[in-house]
Coordinates of C-alpha atoms and ligand atoms in Angstrom, one line a residue:
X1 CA 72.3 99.8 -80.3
X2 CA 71.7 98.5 -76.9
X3 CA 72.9 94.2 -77.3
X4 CA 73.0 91.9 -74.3
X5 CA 74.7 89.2 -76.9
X6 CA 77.9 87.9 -75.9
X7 CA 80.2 90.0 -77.8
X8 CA 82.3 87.3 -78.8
X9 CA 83.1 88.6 -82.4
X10 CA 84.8 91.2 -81.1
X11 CA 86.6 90.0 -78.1
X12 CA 87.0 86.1 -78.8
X13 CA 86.2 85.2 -75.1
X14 CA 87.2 81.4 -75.1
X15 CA 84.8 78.7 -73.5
X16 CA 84.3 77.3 -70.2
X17 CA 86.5 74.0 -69.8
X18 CA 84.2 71.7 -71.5
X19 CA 83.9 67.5 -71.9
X20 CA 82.8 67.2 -75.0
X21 CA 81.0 63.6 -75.8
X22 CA 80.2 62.6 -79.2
X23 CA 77.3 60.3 -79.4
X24 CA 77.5 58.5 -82.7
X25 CA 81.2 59.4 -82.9
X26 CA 82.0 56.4 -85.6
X27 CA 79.5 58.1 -87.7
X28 CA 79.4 59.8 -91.5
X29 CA 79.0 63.2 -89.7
X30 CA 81.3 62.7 -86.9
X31 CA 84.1 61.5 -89.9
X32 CA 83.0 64.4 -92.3
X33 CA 82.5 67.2 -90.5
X34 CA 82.2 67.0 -86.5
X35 CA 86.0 65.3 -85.8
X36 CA 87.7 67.6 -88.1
X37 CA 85.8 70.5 -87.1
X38 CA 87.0 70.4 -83.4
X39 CA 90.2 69.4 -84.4
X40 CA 90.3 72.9 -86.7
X41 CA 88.5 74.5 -83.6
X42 CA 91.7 73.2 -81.7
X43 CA 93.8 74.8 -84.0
X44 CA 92.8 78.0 -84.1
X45 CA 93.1 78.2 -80.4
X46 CA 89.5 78.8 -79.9
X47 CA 89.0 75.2 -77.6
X48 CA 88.8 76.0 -73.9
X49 CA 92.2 75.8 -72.2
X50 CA 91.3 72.6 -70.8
X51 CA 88.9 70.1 -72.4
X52 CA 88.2 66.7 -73.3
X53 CA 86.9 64.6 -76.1
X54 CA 84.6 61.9 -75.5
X55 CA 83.7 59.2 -77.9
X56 CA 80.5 57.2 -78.0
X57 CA 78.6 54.6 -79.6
X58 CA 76.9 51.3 -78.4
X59 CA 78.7 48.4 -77.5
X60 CA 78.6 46.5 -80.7
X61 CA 80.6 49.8 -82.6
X62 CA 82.8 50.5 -79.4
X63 CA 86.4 51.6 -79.8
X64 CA 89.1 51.7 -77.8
X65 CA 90.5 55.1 -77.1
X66 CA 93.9 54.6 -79.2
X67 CA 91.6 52.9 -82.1
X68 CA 89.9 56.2 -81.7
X69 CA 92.1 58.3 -82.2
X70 CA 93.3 56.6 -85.3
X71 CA 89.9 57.0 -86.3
X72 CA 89.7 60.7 -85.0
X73 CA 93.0 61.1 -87.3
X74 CA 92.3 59.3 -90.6
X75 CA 88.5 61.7 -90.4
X76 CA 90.6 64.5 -90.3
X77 CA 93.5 63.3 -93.0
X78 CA 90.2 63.0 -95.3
X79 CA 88.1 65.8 -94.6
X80 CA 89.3 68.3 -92.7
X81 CA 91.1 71.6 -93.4
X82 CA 93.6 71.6 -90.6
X83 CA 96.0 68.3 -91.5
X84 CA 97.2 65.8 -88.4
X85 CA 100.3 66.7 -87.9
X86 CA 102.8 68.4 -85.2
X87 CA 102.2 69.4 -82.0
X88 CA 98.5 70.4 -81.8
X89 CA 97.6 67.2 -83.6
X90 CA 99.3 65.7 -80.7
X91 CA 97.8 67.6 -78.1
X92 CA 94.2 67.1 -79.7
X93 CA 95.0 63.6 -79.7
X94 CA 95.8 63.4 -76.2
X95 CA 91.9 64.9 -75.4
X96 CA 90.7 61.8 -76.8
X97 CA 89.1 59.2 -74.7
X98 CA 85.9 56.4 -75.9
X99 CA 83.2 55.0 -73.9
X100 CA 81.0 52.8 -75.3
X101 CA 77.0 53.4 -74.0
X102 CA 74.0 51.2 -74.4
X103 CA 70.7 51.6 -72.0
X104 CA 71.7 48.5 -70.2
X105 CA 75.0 49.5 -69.8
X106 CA 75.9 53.1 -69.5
X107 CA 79.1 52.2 -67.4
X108 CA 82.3 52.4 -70.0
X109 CA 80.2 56.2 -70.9
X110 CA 80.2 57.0 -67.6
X111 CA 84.1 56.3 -66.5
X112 CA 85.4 57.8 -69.7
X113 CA 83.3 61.0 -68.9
X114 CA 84.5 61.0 -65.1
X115 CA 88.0 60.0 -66.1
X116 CA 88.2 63.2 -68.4
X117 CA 86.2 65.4 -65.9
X118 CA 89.4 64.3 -63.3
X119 CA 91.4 65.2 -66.2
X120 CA 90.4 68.6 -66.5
X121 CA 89.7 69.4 -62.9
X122 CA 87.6 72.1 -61.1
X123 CA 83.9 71.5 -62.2
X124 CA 83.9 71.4 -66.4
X125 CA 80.7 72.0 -68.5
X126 CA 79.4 68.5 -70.2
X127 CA 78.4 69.1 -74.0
X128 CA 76.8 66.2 -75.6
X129 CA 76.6 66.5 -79.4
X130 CA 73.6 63.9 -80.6
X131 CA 75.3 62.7 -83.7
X132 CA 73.1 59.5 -84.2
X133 CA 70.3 58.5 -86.2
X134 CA 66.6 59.4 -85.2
X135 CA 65.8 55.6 -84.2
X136 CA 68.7 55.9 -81.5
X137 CA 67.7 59.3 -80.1
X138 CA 65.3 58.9 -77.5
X139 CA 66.8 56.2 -76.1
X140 CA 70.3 58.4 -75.5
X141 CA 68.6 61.3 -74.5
X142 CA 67.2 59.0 -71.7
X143 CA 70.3 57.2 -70.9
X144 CA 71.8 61.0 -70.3
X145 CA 68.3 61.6 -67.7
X146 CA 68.9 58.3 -66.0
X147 CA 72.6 58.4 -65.3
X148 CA 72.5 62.5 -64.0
X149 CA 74.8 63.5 -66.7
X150 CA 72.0 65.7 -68.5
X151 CA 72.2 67.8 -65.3
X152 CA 73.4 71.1 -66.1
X153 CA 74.5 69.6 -69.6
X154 CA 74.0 71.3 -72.9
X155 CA 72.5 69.1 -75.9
X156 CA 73.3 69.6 -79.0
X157 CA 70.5 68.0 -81.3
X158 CA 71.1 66.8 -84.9
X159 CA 68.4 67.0 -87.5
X160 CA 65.6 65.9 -88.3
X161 CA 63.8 67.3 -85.5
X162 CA 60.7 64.8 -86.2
X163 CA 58.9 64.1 -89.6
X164 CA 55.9 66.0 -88.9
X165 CA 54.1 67.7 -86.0
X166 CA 53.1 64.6 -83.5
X167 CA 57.0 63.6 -84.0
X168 CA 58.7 66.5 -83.9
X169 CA 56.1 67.1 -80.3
X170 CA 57.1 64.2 -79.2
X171 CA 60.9 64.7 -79.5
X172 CA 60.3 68.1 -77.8
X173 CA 58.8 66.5 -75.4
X174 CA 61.4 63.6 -75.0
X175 CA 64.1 66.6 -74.3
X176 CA 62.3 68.6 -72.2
X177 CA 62.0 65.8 -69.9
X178 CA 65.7 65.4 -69.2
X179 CA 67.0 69.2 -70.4
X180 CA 65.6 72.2 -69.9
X181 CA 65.2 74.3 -73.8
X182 CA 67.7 76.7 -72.8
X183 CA 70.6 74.3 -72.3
X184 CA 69.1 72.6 -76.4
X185 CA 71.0 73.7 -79.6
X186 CA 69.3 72.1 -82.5
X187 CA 71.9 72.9 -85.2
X188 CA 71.0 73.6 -88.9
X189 CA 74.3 74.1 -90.0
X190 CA 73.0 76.6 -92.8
X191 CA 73.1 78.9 -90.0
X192 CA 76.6 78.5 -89.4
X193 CA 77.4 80.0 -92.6
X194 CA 79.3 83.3 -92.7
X195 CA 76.8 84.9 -95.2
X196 CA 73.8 83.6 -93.4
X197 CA 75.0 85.8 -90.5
X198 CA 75.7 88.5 -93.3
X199 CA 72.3 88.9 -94.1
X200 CA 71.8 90.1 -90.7
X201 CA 75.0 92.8 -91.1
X202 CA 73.3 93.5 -94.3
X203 CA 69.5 94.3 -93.5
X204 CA 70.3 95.9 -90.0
X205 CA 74.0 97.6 -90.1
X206 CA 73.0 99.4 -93.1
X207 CA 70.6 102.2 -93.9
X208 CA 70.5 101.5 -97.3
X209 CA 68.9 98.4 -98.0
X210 CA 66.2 98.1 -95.1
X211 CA 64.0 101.1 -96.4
X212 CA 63.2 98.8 -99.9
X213 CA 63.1 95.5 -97.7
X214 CA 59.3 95.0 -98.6
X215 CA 56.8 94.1 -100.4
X216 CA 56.3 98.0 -102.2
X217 CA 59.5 97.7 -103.5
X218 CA 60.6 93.6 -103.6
X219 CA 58.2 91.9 -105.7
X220 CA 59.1 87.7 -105.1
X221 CA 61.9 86.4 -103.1
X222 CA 63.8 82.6 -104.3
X223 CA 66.2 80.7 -101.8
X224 CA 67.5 78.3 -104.6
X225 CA 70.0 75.5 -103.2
X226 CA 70.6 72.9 -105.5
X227 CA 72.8 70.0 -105.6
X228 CA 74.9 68.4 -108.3
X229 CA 75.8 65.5 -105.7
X230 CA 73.2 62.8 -105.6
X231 CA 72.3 61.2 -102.8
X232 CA 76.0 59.8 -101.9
X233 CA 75.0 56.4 -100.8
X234 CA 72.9 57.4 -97.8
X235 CA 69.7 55.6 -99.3
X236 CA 68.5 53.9 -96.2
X237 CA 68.8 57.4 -94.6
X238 CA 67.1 59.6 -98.1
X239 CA 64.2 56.8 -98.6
X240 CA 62.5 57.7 -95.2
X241 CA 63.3 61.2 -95.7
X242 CA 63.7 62.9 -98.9
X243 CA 64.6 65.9 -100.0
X244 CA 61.6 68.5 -98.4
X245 CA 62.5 66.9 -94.7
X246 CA 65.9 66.6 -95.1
X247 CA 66.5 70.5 -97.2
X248 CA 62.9 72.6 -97.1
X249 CA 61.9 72.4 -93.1
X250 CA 65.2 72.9 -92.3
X251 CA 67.5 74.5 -93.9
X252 CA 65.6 76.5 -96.8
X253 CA 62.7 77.5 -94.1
X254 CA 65.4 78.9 -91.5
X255 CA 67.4 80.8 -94.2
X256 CA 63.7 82.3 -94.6
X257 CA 63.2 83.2 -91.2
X258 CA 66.4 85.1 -92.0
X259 CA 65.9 87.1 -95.0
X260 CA 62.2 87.8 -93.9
X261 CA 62.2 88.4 -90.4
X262 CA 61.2 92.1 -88.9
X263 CA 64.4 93.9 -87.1
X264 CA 65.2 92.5 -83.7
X265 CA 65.3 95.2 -81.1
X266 CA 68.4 93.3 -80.1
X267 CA 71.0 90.9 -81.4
X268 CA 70.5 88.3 -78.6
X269 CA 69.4 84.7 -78.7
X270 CA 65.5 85.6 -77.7
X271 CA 65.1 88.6 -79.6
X272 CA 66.5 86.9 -82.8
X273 CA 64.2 83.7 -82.7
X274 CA 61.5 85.8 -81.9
X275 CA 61.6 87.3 -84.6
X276 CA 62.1 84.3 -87.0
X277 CA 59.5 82.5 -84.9
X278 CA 56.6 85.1 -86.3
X279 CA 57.8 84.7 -90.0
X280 CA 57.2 81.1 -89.1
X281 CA 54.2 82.1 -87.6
X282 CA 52.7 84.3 -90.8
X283 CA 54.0 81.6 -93.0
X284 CA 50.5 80.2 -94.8
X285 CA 49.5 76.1 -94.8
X286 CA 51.7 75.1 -97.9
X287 CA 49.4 74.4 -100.8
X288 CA 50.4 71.2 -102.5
X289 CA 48.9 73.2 -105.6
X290 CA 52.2 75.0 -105.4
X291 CA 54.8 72.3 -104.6
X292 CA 56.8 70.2 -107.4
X293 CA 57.9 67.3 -106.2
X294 CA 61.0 66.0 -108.4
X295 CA 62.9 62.0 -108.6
X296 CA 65.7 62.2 -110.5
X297 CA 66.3 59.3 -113.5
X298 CA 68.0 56.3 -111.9
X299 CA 67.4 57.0 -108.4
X300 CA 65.1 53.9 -108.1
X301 CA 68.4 52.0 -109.3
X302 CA 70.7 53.6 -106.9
X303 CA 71.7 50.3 -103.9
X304 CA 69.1 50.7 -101.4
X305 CA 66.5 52.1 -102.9
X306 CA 63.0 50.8 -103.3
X307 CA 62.0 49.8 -107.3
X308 CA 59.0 51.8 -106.8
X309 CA 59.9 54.3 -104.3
X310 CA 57.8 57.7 -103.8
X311 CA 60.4 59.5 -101.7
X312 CA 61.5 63.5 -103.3
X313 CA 64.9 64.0 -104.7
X314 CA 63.7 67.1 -105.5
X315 CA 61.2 69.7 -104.3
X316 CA 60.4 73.1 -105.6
X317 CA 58.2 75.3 -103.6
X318 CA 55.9 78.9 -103.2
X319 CA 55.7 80.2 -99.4
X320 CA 53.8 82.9 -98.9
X321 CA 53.7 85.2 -95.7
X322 CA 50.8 86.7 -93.9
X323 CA 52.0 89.7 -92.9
X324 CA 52.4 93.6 -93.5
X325 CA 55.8 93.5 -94.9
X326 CA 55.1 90.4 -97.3
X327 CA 51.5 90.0 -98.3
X328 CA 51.2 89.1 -101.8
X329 CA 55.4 88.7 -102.1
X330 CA 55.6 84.8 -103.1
X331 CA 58.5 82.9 -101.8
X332 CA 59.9 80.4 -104.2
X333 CA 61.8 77.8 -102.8
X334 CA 63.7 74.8 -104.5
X335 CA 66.4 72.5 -103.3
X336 CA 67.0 69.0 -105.2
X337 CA 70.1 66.4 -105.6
X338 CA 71.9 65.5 -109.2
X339 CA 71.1 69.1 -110.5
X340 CA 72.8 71.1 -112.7
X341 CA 74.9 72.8 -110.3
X342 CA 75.5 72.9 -106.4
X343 CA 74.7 76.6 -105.0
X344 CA 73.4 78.5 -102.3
X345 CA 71.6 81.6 -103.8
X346 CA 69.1 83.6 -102.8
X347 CA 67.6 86.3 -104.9
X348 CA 65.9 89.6 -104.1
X349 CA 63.7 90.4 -107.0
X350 CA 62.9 93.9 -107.1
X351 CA 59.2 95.3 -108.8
X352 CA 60.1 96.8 -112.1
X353 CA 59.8 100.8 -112.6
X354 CA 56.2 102.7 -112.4
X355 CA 57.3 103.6 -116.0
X356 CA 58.6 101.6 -118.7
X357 CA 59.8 104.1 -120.7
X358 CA 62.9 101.8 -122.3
X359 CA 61.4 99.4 -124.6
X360 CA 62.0 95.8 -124.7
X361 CA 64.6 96.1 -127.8
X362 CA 66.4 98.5 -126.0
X363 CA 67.5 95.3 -123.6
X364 CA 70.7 94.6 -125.7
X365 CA 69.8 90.6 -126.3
X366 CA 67.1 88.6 -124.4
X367 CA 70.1 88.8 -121.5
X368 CA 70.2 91.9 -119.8
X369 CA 68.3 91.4 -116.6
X370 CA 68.4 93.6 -113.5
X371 CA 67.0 95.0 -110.6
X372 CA 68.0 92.0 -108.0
X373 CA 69.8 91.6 -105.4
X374 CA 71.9 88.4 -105.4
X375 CA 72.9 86.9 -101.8
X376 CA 75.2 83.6 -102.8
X377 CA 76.1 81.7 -99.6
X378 CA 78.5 79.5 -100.6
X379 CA 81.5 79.5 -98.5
X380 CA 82.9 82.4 -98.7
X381 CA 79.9 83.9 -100.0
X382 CA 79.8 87.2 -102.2
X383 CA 76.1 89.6 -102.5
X384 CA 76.1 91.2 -105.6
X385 CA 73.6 94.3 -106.9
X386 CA 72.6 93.1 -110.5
X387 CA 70.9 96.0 -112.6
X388 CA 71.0 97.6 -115.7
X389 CA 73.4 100.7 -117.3
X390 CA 73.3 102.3 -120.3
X391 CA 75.6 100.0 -122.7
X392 CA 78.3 102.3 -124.5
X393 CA 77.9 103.8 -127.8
X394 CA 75.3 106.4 -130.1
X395 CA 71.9 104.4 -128.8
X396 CA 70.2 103.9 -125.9
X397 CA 70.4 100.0 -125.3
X398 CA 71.0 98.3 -122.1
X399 CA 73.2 95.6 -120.8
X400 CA 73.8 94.0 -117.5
X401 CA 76.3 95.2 -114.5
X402 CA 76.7 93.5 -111.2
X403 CA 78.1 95.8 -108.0
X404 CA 80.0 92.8 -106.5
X405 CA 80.8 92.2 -102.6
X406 CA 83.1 89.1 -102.5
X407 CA 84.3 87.8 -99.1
X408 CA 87.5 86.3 -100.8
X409 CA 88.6 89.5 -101.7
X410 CA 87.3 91.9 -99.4
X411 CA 88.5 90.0 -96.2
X412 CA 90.9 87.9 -95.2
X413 CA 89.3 84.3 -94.6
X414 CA 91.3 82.2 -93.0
X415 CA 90.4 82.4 -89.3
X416 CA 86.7 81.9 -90.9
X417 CA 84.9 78.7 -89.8
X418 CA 82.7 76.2 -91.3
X419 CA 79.4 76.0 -89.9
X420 CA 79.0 73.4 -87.7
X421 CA 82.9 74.9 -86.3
X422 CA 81.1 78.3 -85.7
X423 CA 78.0 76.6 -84.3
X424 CA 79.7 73.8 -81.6
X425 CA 81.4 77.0 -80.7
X426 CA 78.4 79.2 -79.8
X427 CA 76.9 76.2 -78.0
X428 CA 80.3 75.8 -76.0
X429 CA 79.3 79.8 -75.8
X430 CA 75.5 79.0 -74.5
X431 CA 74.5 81.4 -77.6
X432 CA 71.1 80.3 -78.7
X433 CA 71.1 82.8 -81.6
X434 CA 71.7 80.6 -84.0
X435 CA 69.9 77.3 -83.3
X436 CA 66.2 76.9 -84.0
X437 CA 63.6 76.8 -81.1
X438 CA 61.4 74.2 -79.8
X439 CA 58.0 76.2 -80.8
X440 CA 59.7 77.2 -84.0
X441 CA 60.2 73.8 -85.3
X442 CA 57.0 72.6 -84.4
X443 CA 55.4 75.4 -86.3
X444 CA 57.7 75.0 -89.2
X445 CA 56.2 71.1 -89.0
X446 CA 52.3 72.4 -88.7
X447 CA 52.6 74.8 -92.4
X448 CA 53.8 71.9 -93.4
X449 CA 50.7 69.8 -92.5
X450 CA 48.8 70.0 -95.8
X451 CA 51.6 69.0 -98.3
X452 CA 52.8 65.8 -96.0
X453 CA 49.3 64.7 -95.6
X454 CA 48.4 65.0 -99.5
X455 CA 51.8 65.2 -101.2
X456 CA 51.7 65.4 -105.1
X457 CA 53.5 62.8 -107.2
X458 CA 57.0 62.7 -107.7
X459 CA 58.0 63.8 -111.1
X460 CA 61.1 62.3 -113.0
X461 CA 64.0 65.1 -114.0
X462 CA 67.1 64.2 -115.6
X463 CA 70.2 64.4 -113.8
X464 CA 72.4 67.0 -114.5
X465 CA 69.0 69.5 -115.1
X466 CA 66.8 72.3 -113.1
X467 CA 64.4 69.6 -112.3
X468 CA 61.0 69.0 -113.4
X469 CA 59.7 71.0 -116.3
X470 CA 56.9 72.1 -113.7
X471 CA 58.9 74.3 -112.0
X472 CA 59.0 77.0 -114.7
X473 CA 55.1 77.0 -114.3
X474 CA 55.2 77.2 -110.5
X475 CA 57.5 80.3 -110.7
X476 CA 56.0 82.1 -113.6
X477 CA 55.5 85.2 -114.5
X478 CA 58.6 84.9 -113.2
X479 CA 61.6 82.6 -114.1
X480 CA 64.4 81.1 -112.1
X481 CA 67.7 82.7 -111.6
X482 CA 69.6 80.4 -111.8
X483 CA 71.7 78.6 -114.0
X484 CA 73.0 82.3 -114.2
X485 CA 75.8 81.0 -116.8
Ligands
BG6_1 C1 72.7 68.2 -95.1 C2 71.8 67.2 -95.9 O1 72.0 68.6 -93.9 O2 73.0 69.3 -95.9 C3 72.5 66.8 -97.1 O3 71.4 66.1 -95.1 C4 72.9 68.0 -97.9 O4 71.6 66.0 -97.9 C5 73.7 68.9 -97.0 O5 73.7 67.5 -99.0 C6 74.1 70.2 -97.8 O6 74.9 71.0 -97.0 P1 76.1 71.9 -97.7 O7 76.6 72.8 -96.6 O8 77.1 70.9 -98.3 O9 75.4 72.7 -98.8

């Protein structure tokens, strides 16, 4: 197969020396997942030879560069893989530099960025990863058009990429004034997974699995994600959001684009979002008919939140796609916090035999279930054939058997990354492949039109459940796969 994608998979090429600057670097994300990530990246030796680390907020959260890298160290203490410690903590620790940035005073940003570019030397690539809440976007993304350091600079752009269509235009339009979209990696960290990319190996490596990829042989699809964390104290962040913006437009839609998409005629950045830009494309208005909208029990309790708040803990959803492959295949969807279990599943279900010739007693129980094809994306991930065999004995009864693929024990894992580390590395890579596009967002935002405009009332679920009773309706004739023990 002809590919123009960087083959870094098999080669490793390492980036271009890069400054790094973290806008928002005193932040939950920067602590949880962004400071220990790079410090891992650093690690496994996959950093440019040279590079620096740039810190940023605004004045009134400023560091100083040794109270960040305490910072820097206790994120990574707490949450990283790779501990502090020896000599590349020390050398990490030595990238790190802070400069402070408001509109009226870009100047500590500036000298800290200059001071690391002399640093490195030679002309390094700038990288600025938008860590910050939407309220403090635009006015960053301007502050990096008015000082010249957007030029040749690649953004990397934190969800939510707007609440609907006029805001997620306008935030197009706010980047496009400053960077061009080929230098923009809006990151959905879903797509960082290992088995996300998997799908991909799995559809288009194989001949086996792409001939029954359709709606003669697949008759519904679900991409279940649920939670069994609530919402973690981020209530002033949840209430404005909730659980369709924050999981459904982003994550669950993209991991659709994935699983439905039509095969790229190459594995490159434009042939890949072309592709998952016309499933977004077919995708139908959502009906609020079919959406569940869920609250879980106590959440109007939880610090922060409003007594009578409206906002989704939950949201359960059918997507349906207008298109030769998937006419008439619904797409269920559901995602919610304070549920039974946290997963990342999505099921394959497959359209029963033209003849039924073993009758419904011959299923050994009410449990023997087939004919699916499990895709679980947790980190490491496994994909699992489910159907049914001929139980042992005198009669013909049937029970269940799974043909398992687990990453844990068919590879070795350790030089795996986490997905935002796979993803900061593709942008220091300029590999779009992964990171949704400008028209793909905003069409993601227009399906999603009908249901923002008359959303249905939230319904209450207790914690520790499947959500709303509801959702069994939405999904029958057929049920939910999940809990699956
Ligand atoms: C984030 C959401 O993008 O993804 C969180 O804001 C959610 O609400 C998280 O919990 C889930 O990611 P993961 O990788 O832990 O499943």
């Amino acid at each position: 197969m002809a590919s123009a994608r960087p083959s870094r998979r098999s080669t490793g090429p390492v980036p271009d020396p890069h400054v790094i600057v973290l806008f928002g670097a005193t932040g939950d994300l920067a602590r949880r997942k962004l400071l220990p990530g790079l410090f891992h990246l650093a690690k496994a030796g996959l950093l440019p030879s040279r590079y620096r680390i740039v810190g940023s907020a605004p004045a009134q959260a400023a560091l100083g560069d040794d109270a960040f890298r305490k910072h820097a160290r206790e994120a990574v203490e707490e949450f990283g893989r790779a501990k502090p410690d020896g000599r590349a903590w020390q050398e990490f620790e030595e990238t790190l530099r802070f400069g402070a940035a408001d509109s009226d005073d870009p100047g500590p940003l500036l000298a800290a960025v200059r001071d690391a570019e002399r640093d490195i030397g030679g002309s390094p690539r700038r990288l600025f990863h938008l860590a910050v809440p939407p309220a403090a976007f635009t006015s960053v993304v301007e502050l990096l058009g008015a000082t010249g350091l957007a030029e040749d600079a690649r953004l990397i752009v934190e969800k939510p990429f707007g609440t609907d269509l006029p805001s997620a235009r306008a935030l197009n339009d706010t980047i496009h004034a400053v960077v061009d979209e080929s230098r923009v990696f809006r990151i959905d960290h879903f797509l960082g997974k290992e088995s996300v990319d998997n799908i991909l190996a799995l559809r288009f490596a194989n001949g086996l699995f792409e001939p029954i990829w359709n709606r003669d042989h697949i008759s519904h699809v679900q991409i279940d994600v649920p939670e069994s964390i609530g919402i973690e104290g981020r209530a002033q962040f949840f209430e404005g959001t909730g659980t369709f913006r924050d999981m459904i437009v982003t994550h669950l839609f993209q991991l659709l684009g994935f699983v439905a998409m039509e095969p790229p005629t190459a594995l490159n950045a434009k042939c890949l979002r072309d592709e998952t830009e016309k499933v977004f494309e077919t995708m139908e208005p959502l009906d609020p008919a079919q959406v569940v909208r869920g609250q879980y029990e106590g959440y109007r309790q939880e610090p922060g939140v409003a007594p009578h708040s409206d906002t989704e803990t939950f949201v359960a959803l059918r997507v349906r796609l207008e298109n030769w492959r998937w006419a008439g295949v619904p797409f269920y969807l559901r995602s919610g916090k304070s549920l039974g279990q946290g997963r990342h599943v999505v099921t394959l279900g497959f359209r029963e035999p033209a003849l039924r010739m073993f009758p419904d007693d011959a299923r050994r129980g009410a449990g023997a279930q087939g004919n699916r094809l499990v895709i679980d994306f947790a980190d490491p991930g496994r994909i699992a054939a489910r159907f049914l065999v001929k139980d042992p004995g005198p009669a013909m009864h049937l029970g269940t058997a799974d043909m398992t693929f687990s990453y844990a024990e068919s590879f070795n894992s350790l030089h795996a990354l986490e997905g935002y580390e796979r993803l900061i590395l593709d942008a220091m890579l300029g590999d779009q492949s992964l990171f949704t596009r400008a028209d793909g967002i905003e069409r993601l935002w227009a399906a999603s039109t009908p249901l923002l405009e008359n959303p249905p009332p939230v319904q209450p679920y207790a914690q520790g459940s499947w959500g709303p009773d509801a959702v069994r309706r939405l999904i029958a004739p057929y049920h939910w796969y999940l809990p699956d023990r």
